[in-house]
XYZ file of C-alpha atoms in Angstrom:
586
model
C -21.329 26.984 16.996
C -21.909 25.222 19.996
C -19.120 23.346 21.272
C -17.559 21.979 24.810
C -16.192 25.156 26.904
C -12.953 25.166 27.738
C -11.532 23.154 30.724
C -8.803 23.577 32.939
C -5.599 22.960 31.444
C -6.939 22.595 27.850
C -4.215 22.443 25.657
C -3.510 24.837 23.280
C -5.172 25.162 19.522
C -1.329 24.961 17.947
C -0.550 22.484 19.952
C -3.329 20.125 18.803
C -2.754 20.966 15.219
C 0.963 20.232 15.399
C -0.317 16.674 16.908
C -2.918 16.323 14.363
C -0.087 16.530 11.488
C 1.888 14.629 13.119
C -0.571 11.892 13.661
C -1.624 11.989 9.909
C 1.447 11.906 8.326
C 2.687 9.039 10.419
C -0.300 7.252 10.037
C -0.047 7.758 6.150
C 3.325 7.141 5.696
C 2.882 3.438 7.618
C -0.075 2.890 5.333
C 2.149 3.838 2.417
C 5.115 0.933 3.519
C 2.311 -1.587 3.510
C 0.563 -0.781 0.183
C 4.123 -0.608 -1.519
C 4.220 -4.674 -0.426
C 1.446 -5.143 -3.315
C 1.204 -3.478 -6.718
C -1.297 -3.031 -9.832
C -4.639 -4.813 -9.637
C -6.726 -5.270 -12.785
C -8.624 -1.833 -12.682
C -5.673 -0.170 -12.506
C -4.348 -1.397 -15.644
C -7.407 -0.800 -16.950
C -7.641 3.066 -16.115
C -4.219 3.505 -16.861
C -4.377 2.658 -20.494
C -7.492 4.637 -20.735
C -5.736 7.450 -18.902
C -3.011 7.453 -21.449
C -5.217 8.978 -24.090
C -5.095 12.137 -22.457
C -6.926 14.329 -20.940
C -9.859 15.690 -24.005
C -13.452 15.880 -22.719
C -14.608 12.903 -24.231
C -11.724 10.856 -22.839
C -12.594 12.129 -19.414
C -15.973 11.396 -19.944
C -15.801 7.688 -20.749
C -17.818 5.456 -18.539
C -15.886 3.573 -15.633
C -18.162 0.349 -16.003
C -21.229 1.363 -16.236
C -20.717 5.310 -14.456
C -18.799 8.352 -15.172
C -16.201 9.553 -13.019
C -14.067 12.471 -14.952
C -11.960 12.896 -11.619
C -10.925 9.328 -11.616
C -10.371 9.456 -15.351
C -8.207 12.948 -14.653
C -5.815 11.571 -12.269
C -4.925 8.378 -13.957
C -4.465 10.479 -17.365
C -1.795 12.278 -14.767
C -0.586 9.306 -13.694
C 0.160 7.858 -16.981
C 1.671 11.156 -18.263
C 3.991 11.849 -15.533
C 4.868 8.606 -14.621
C 3.673 5.608 -16.365
C 3.649 2.411 -14.612
C 5.332 4.035 -11.750
C 3.404 2.427 -8.511
C 5.683 4.333 -6.248
C 4.580 7.607 -7.670
C 0.553 6.605 -6.802
C 1.860 5.791 -3.432
C 3.042 8.880 -2.634
C -0.290 10.315 -3.913
C -2.105 8.372 -1.593
C 0.377 9.245 1.381
C -0.356 12.698 0.568
C -3.760 12.816 0.171
C -4.307 10.774 3.403
C -2.255 13.092 5.547
C -4.230 15.890 4.553
C -7.808 14.124 5.113
C -6.450 12.847 8.320
C -5.370 16.757 8.818
C -8.590 18.048 7.628
C -10.459 15.784 10.043
C -8.708 16.754 13.311
C -8.859 20.453 12.601
C -12.773 19.725 11.752
C -12.619 18.262 15.524
C -10.586 21.286 16.950
C -13.959 23.416 15.286
C -16.381 20.984 16.536
C -15.212 20.218 19.619
C -13.048 23.314 20.474
C -9.551 23.201 22.529
C -9.914 19.693 24.347
C -7.683 16.767 24.471
C -10.257 14.807 22.973
C -9.121 15.831 19.637
C -6.386 13.436 19.672
C -8.147 10.252 20.430
C -10.615 11.564 17.744
C -8.225 11.957 15.387
C -6.361 8.904 15.757
C -9.837 7.052 15.610
C -10.475 8.273 12.038
C -7.201 7.774 11.136
C -6.764 3.870 11.991
C -10.525 3.018 11.373
C -9.805 -0.256 8.931
C -12.839 0.300 7.010
C -10.756 3.014 4.827
C -7.352 1.315 5.181
C -8.320 -1.294 1.961
C -9.340 1.448 0.003
C -5.804 3.298 0.773
C -4.391 0.139 -0.114
C -5.812 -0.202 -3.684
C -5.379 2.909 -6.341
C -8.404 2.492 -8.065
C -10.368 2.491 -4.591
C -7.779 5.117 -3.312
C -8.841 7.370 -6.189
C -12.415 7.613 -5.793
C -12.266 7.013 -2.058
C -9.504 9.127 -0.728
C -11.392 11.780 -3.058
C -14.080 11.678 -1.041
C -12.403 11.700 1.920
C -10.350 14.634 1.443
C -13.518 16.890 -0.818
C -16.257 15.240 2.018
C -14.233 16.659 4.968
C -14.076 20.010 3.353
C -17.451 20.180 2.494
C -18.498 20.144 6.607
C -15.571 22.890 6.972
C -17.499 24.965 4.618
C -21.023 23.988 6.620
C -19.292 25.419 9.535
C -17.844 28.542 8.046
C -21.626 29.001 6.860
C -22.930 28.887 10.141
C -19.675 30.885 11.945
C -20.848 33.805 9.562
C -18.247 33.160 6.419
C -21.043 32.958 3.791
C -18.934 34.137 0.891
C -15.918 31.643 2.058
C -18.461 28.685 2.325
C -20.361 28.986 -1.013
C -17.001 29.631 -2.396
C -15.542 26.127 -1.750
C -18.243 23.894 -0.148
C -20.521 23.127 -3.637
C -17.165 23.136 -5.338
C -15.675 20.487 -2.813
C -19.084 18.655 -3.064
C -18.751 18.781 -7.010
C -15.295 17.331 -7.546
C -16.316 14.470 -4.835
C -19.066 13.453 -6.749
C -16.820 13.930 -10.251
C -14.203 11.121 -8.310
C -17.135 9.158 -6.785
C -20.698 9.559 -7.240
C -21.714 7.494 -4.027
C -19.754 10.248 -2.425
C -22.899 12.188 -2.556
C -23.743 10.567 0.877
C -21.628 12.599 2.313
C -24.791 14.864 2.211
C -25.954 13.032 5.317
C -23.217 14.307 7.681
C -23.599 17.295 6.372
C -27.207 17.807 7.429
C -26.270 16.360 10.740
C -23.535 18.851 11.169
C -25.697 21.539 10.139
C -28.476 20.519 12.995
C -25.600 19.816 15.339
C -24.792 23.394 15.011
C -28.320 25.088 14.971
C -28.727 27.610 17.792
C -32.022 29.280 17.115
C -35.531 28.101 15.982
C -36.202 25.714 13.234
C -37.935 28.688 11.317
C -34.780 31.319 11.604
C -32.304 28.152 11.673
C -34.196 27.027 7.928
C -34.425 30.509 6.552
C -30.482 30.773 7.064
C -29.753 27.477 6.084
C -31.493 27.270 2.292
C -29.182 29.845 0.695
C -26.559 27.066 1.391
C -29.125 24.246 0.311
C -29.439 25.648 -2.829
C -25.915 25.983 -3.422
C -25.071 22.405 -2.743
C -28.240 21.036 -4.943
C -26.735 23.305 -7.893
C -23.748 20.868 -7.780
C -25.426 17.935 -7.514
C -28.371 18.657 -10.535
C -25.010 19.935 -12.314
C -23.288 16.560 -11.798
C -27.102 14.911 -12.066
C -26.956 16.566 -15.351
C -23.546 15.032 -16.523
C -24.073 11.885 -15.388
C -27.689 11.082 -17.504
C -26.327 12.497 -20.900
C -22.638 10.597 -20.492
C -23.149 7.884 -18.181
C -24.570 4.447 -19.401
C -26.157 2.415 -16.250
C -26.363 -1.143 -16.549
C -29.990 -2.505 -15.465
C -30.065 -2.137 -12.029
C -32.200 -5.133 -9.961
C -33.337 -4.698 -6.485
C -33.080 -7.961 -4.220
C -36.176 -10.024 -3.344
C -37.006 -9.053 0.172
C -35.435 -12.004 1.641
C -32.099 -10.877 0.081
C -32.239 -7.414 1.025
C -33.103 -8.278 4.824
C -29.921 -10.339 4.752
C -27.734 -7.539 2.969
C -28.798 -4.947 5.232
C -27.736 -6.989 7.825
C -24.148 -7.545 6.302
C -24.154 -3.993 5.913
C -24.881 -3.048 9.878
C -21.746 -5.484 10.666
C -19.778 -3.096 9.075
C -19.942 -0.154 11.452
C -20.678 -2.631 14.463
C -16.915 -4.357 13.709
C -15.417 -0.687 12.943
C -15.589 1.071 15.928
C -13.968 -2.175 17.572
C -10.820 -2.317 15.064
C -12.885 -4.931 13.038
C -13.424 -6.477 10.769
C -10.416 -8.485 12.802
C -10.469 -11.263 9.966
C -11.146 -11.299 6.239
C -12.464 -13.276 3.776
C -10.341 -15.836 2.088
C -10.706 -14.928 -1.645
C -6.720 -15.939 -2.837
C -6.540 -12.598 -3.940
C -6.286 -8.846 -2.226
C -9.922 -8.911 -2.264
C -11.132 -6.367 0.797
C -14.083 -8.779 1.553
C -14.590 -8.371 5.310
C -15.538 -11.815 7.573
C -15.979 -10.326 11.002
C -16.094 -12.973 13.638
C -19.400 -12.982 16.157
C -16.912 -11.493 18.985
C -16.484 -8.510 17.113
C -20.080 -8.088 16.037
C -20.969 -8.437 19.609
C -18.251 -6.218 20.992
C -19.482 -3.408 18.642
C -23.009 -3.558 18.955
C -22.287 -3.539 22.969
C -20.227 -0.733 22.170
C -23.019 0.970 20.062
C -25.682 0.609 22.571
C -23.650 2.039 25.170
C -22.890 5.462 22.795
C -26.370 5.668 22.022
C -27.135 5.522 25.844
C -24.503 7.760 26.494
C -25.536 10.496 24.145
C -29.283 10.469 24.707
C -28.716 10.937 28.228
C -26.088 13.927 27.983
C -25.931 15.588 24.296
C -28.730 14.107 21.706
C -27.146 16.475 19.552
C -24.673 13.709 18.943
C -26.799 10.950 18.103
C -27.473 13.179 14.825
C -24.459 11.724 13.291
C -25.335 7.898 14.405
C -28.831 8.851 12.676
C -26.554 9.708 9.507
C -24.221 6.120 10.003
C -27.643 4.496 10.439
C -28.982 6.278 7.092
C -25.673 5.704 5.118
C -26.037 1.944 5.650
C -29.107 1.439 3.744
C -28.520 3.649 1.197
C -25.278 2.043 0.294
C -26.568 -1.430 0.556
C -29.611 -0.451 -1.959
C -27.301 1.533 -3.975
C -24.364 -1.495 -4.447
C -26.825 -4.126 -4.656
C -29.158 -2.661 -6.919
C -25.804 -2.047 -9.274
C -24.116 -5.463 -8.533
C -26.251 -8.074 -6.852
C -27.659 -9.447 -10.048
C -24.082 -10.219 -11.095
C -22.201 -10.664 -7.682
C -24.465 -11.785 -5.474
C -24.159 -10.393 -1.549
C -20.545 -10.597 -2.108
C -19.545 -6.866 -2.873
C -22.215 -5.395 -0.176
C -19.019 -6.453 1.967
C -16.574 -4.998 0.055
C -14.803 -2.128 1.743
C -14.394 -0.021 -1.222
C -17.826 0.876 -0.811
C -17.575 1.701 2.682
C -14.594 3.628 3.288
C -16.478 7.150 4.075
C -18.282 5.701 6.697
C -15.491 6.623 8.819
C -16.600 9.985 9.013
C -19.685 10.293 9.960
C -18.614 7.142 12.583
C -15.536 8.530 13.714
C -18.052 12.136 14.256
C -20.703 9.855 16.164
C -18.465 8.019 18.161
C -16.248 10.306 19.872
C -19.152 13.352 20.148
C -20.741 10.477 22.133
C -17.621 9.177 24.336
C -16.351 12.788 25.471
C -19.494 12.844 27.748
C -17.649 9.355 29.571
C -14.631 9.684 32.222
C -11.628 9.817 30.442
C -10.382 6.661 31.310
C -13.317 4.588 30.129
C -12.434 5.756 26.498
C -8.972 5.152 26.717
C -9.137 1.664 27.574
C -11.545 1.278 24.523
C -9.211 2.844 22.574
C -6.138 0.290 23.631
C -8.947 -2.275 22.860
C -9.926 -0.663 19.073
C -5.977 0.034 18.269
C -5.331 -4.196 19.048
C -8.519 -4.767 16.533
C -6.764 -2.760 14.070
C -3.576 -4.108 14.273
C -5.102 -7.462 13.650
C -6.958 -6.375 10.919
C -4.489 -4.640 9.289
C -2.080 -7.260 9.649
C -4.802 -9.945 8.103
C -5.304 -7.579 5.236
C -1.527 -6.487 4.928
C -0.645 -10.139 4.445
C -3.011 -10.821 1.275
C -2.428 -7.775 -0.302
C 1.585 -8.438 -0.692
C 0.784 -11.731 -2.427
C 0.050 -10.020 -5.352
C 2.638 -11.027 -7.981
C 2.340 -7.739 -10.643
C 4.956 -5.982 -8.939
C 7.189 -8.899 -9.519
C 5.706 -9.661 -12.982
C 6.221 -5.951 -14.370
C 9.746 -5.943 -12.814
C 10.692 -9.024 -14.989
C 8.834 -7.920 -18.123
C 10.632 -4.704 -17.763
C 14.066 -6.318 -17.208
C 13.680 -9.009 -20.400
C 12.727 -5.940 -22.298
C 15.872 -4.386 -22.053
C 17.500 -7.482 -22.564
C 15.868 -8.343 -25.787
C 15.775 -4.888 -27.434
C 13.342 -2.926 -29.156
C 12.926 -5.068 -32.515
C 11.414 -8.117 -30.052
C 8.267 -9.325 -32.083
C 5.985 -10.738 -29.182
C 2.704 -12.526 -29.546
C -0.137 -10.177 -28.534
C -1.419 -12.246 -25.234
C -3.284 -11.716 -22.305
C -1.557 -11.034 -18.369
C -1.484 -14.304 -16.240
C -4.600 -14.337 -13.464
C -4.956 -12.685 -10.879
C -3.113 -9.703 -12.778
C -5.191 -9.512 -16.005
C -8.973 -10.774 -14.906
C -12.139 -11.338 -16.851
C -13.495 -8.359 -15.552
C -11.217 -6.215 -17.597
C -12.107 -4.407 -20.766
C -8.592 -5.600 -22.294
C -6.332 -8.112 -20.594
C -3.771 -8.084 -23.335
C -0.215 -6.933 -21.959
C 0.741 -4.920 -25.331
C -1.334 -1.848 -24.117
C -0.038 -1.793 -20.533
C 3.739 -1.340 -22.151
C 2.957 0.523 -24.531
C 1.081 3.105 -22.203
C 4.032 3.190 -20.486
C 6.240 4.058 -23.765
C 8.071 0.738 -23.637
C 9.443 -0.064 -27.627
C 8.269 -3.609 -28.906
C 7.172 -5.161 -32.420
C 3.295 -6.619 -31.951
C 2.958 -10.014 -34.365
C 4.850 -8.311 -37.042
C 5.495 -10.749 -39.931
C 8.468 -12.175 -40.967
C 9.764 -13.755 -37.674
C 8.203 -15.899 -35.217
C 6.663 -14.088 -32.293
C 8.179 -14.470 -29.064
C 5.662 -15.154 -25.982
C 5.695 -12.954 -22.620
C 5.005 -16.123 -20.151
C 3.117 -16.154 -16.679
C 6.292 -14.941 -15.265
C 7.464 -12.421 -16.818
C 9.892 -13.853 -19.331
C 10.277 -13.239 -22.678
C 10.921 -16.677 -24.485
C 10.024 -18.995 -27.534
C 6.802 -19.753 -27.898
C 4.992 -23.087 -29.436
C 1.860 -22.780 -31.046
C -1.188 -24.978 -30.056
C -3.000 -25.923 -33.438
C -7.033 -26.389 -32.444
C -7.798 -25.854 -36.408
C -6.677 -25.476 -39.722
C -7.584 -24.991 -43.191
C -9.699 -27.848 -44.735
C -9.220 -29.000 -47.855
C -10.995 -27.090 -50.304
C -13.306 -29.013 -52.778
C -12.123 -28.626 -55.887
C -8.496 -28.361 -55.493
C -6.381 -25.503 -57.613
C -2.859 -26.538 -59.076
C -2.076 -22.676 -58.339
C -3.480 -21.594 -55.202
C -6.009 -23.092 -53.295
C -6.886 -20.065 -51.551
C -6.657 -16.852 -53.116
C -8.295 -13.759 -52.205
C -8.744 -11.616 -55.414
C -10.204 -7.971 -55.591
C -13.259 -7.014 -53.180
C -14.997 -10.616 -53.161
C -14.871 -12.114 -49.862
C -13.137 -15.161 -49.356
C -14.417 -17.741 -46.657
C -12.138 -20.790 -45.417
C -13.455 -23.690 -43.912
C -11.617 -24.755 -41.030
C -11.420 -28.639 -39.555
C -10.279 -28.940 -35.874
C -7.251 -31.042 -35.043
C -8.306 -32.038 -31.712
C -11.169 -33.832 -30.128
C -13.662 -31.167 -29.708
C -14.194 -27.389 -31.304
C -13.394 -25.162 -28.186
C -14.343 -21.889 -27.490
C -11.375 -19.029 -26.764
C -9.761 -16.016 -28.063
C -8.050 -17.569 -30.725
C -4.580 -16.398 -32.624
C -4.395 -16.983 -36.914
C -1.315 -18.088 -38.342
C -1.654 -17.306 -41.889
C 1.200 -18.264 -44.399
C 0.999 -16.680 -48.037
C 2.492 -15.296 -51.082
C 1.646 -12.055 -52.801
C 3.229 -9.800 -55.255
C 1.777 -6.861 -54.258
C 1.006 -5.312 -50.634
C -2.658 -5.701 -49.418
C -4.587 -4.243 -46.516
C -6.571 -7.632 -45.579
C -9.428 -7.891 -42.627
C -9.984 -11.409 -40.861
C -12.860 -12.578 -39.612
C -14.046 -15.808 -37.514
C -17.642 -17.420 -37.995
C -18.777 -20.165 -35.693
C -21.412 -22.862 -36.782
C -24.345 -20.189 -36.132
C -23.326 -17.630 -38.345
C -21.995 -15.135 -34.840
C -18.887 -13.289 -36.425
C -15.658 -11.908 -34.344
C -13.448 -9.515 -36.242
C -9.670 -8.985 -36.105
C -8.512 -5.470 -37.062
C -7.306 -4.836 -40.537
C -3.808 -4.988 -41.336
C -1.296 -4.516 -44.168
C 0.085 -7.991 -45.488
C 3.269 -7.318 -47.032
C 3.963 -8.285 -50.427
C 6.087 -11.880 -50.531
C 6.500 -15.122 -49.010
C 5.908 -14.667 -45.419
C 3.477 -15.480 -42.533
C 1.149 -13.087 -40.589
C 0.565 -13.445 -37.469
C -3.298 -11.988 -35.929
C -5.368 -12.089 -32.924
C -6.399 -12.412 -30.001
C -10.179 -12.574 -31.179
C -13.035 -12.349 -29.254
C -13.942 -15.417 -27.676
C -15.822 -17.566 -30.000
C -15.925 -21.865 -31.808
C -14.410 -20.763 -34.659
C -15.630 -23.343 -37.359
C -14.765 -21.121 -40.835
C -12.448 -17.922 -41.296
C -13.017 -14.850 -44.037
C -10.807 -12.616 -45.651
C -11.853 -9.206 -47.179
C -10.268 -6.535 -48.739
C -11.454 -2.865 -50.120
C -9.200 -2.918 -52.457
C -10.030 -4.022 -55.826
C -6.196 -4.787 -56.973
C -5.737 -7.084 -54.006
C -4.305 -10.448 -54.880
C -3.314 -12.997 -52.594
C -2.574 -16.437 -51.814
C -3.028 -18.359 -48.526
C -0.687 -21.246 -48.522
C -1.352 -22.596 -44.837
C -3.958 -21.514 -42.096
C -3.396 -22.295 -38.565
C -5.692 -21.281 -35.705
C -4.896 -21.769 -32.324
C -3.154 -20.406 -29.017
C 0.365 -19.657 -28.641
C 2.387 -20.652 -25.620
């Protein structure tokens, strides 16, 4: 294996390892403290609810949006099982993963560079790089990307083992590391660009012999890729992507290359103001110019003194358009250019970028890189502080703490409307914005829209209070009134009731239903809302108890309801609806 030779006063390897571990623990702990300022994001809550369903293979292979990530599903299932809705447990997990990743990078630098003080600034560069910081803060991104970092770095260690002659060990954990990384985040397969750069960097023999030596390891990695590819093809539900127009793609590539240029000077320095903790970079021109000049300098140094270092710069240069094309193909048609600078997709760029910078910078007199490292650290402080300020604005922590206290106060018999969580805790991107599945996953006991008592509402601050019901429509008067019952559901014949609006318009919403009725028996009845074009949205079938009471149903899917239909599969059904209201609890 190639590396720099020992120089006088070289540090002991044990000393370097101790410093690396200390850096890892300190930096991961600081990020953990910053992460605690925030709380859950909508993806986290979605994934926790799904994770609460357990570890069965069909649950782990449930698509995440339009792709599969059984590793992510497994980790969220563990969170939901061990400590549901306990945010601090997730922070501890992230600290451990971050510290492990930093340690693995430090040990990798020791193996590549030898026992040199350059290991310390190299480890610090990787640990502090803002491109990966937002992924630590966001749990869903952290599960993807921290796993990609840890197992990607293990794969690089396996690559070095292979060329050091430890072939059985390399084949034992290298392909497995790649497979686990892909299972957590399929885009992490781009680590293979860095693996190729590392393999070529370590080459110390003619190309033909090197290829003969390399192909078994490459075949083992290819088998891991094919294995995950088969899993993806058979279980994922990819959306129909769209390649942006050439002009758009050029603009996207330009924004993509802003990421590494600003990262090596501690950027982006500033973030897009979205009003939420969303890691969209907005680097100033000064950051891009400084990053461009530094990149040009490092390229020139690498070209003159160690051209093998340029292999990692090439890995970075290929990583950027690959990321832009992958992200824009799947997301551009829906989100436009915004997600190309969403740092969730760029975190693992810090691995090849760190290797590229360190291997070139070590050829320069030490005082110059030290000055640059000071400037980098200043940029990191500004970037991290700016993001931490946005991150701390997340209202989820206060909201769930209040809900928890309110449920303790009201007891397990409290009856609640099945309403959605407020923005930005619950967003339109969630598959289910309701609060009840989150609380049920956390093991909280309460009733949901049970008949017999008017449900209470959880308001936007998390307090439980009496609700009013804003009525938007109600049952229209029947064409032929009946003295006994105007709206009678008998047997399996569907009952369709026309709705009469009570407001100035018939709105589109996720409607709730209040149905007053009487019956001499319990009936299982399903409810459907229909619009003027015949579109139907169904509410879950429920048992309607015997007696004179009120059922509370909803929410529906979004619809402009003009009719309501009752159905029963029981020939003995016998139920009279006396008053029907369609509206929204508030």
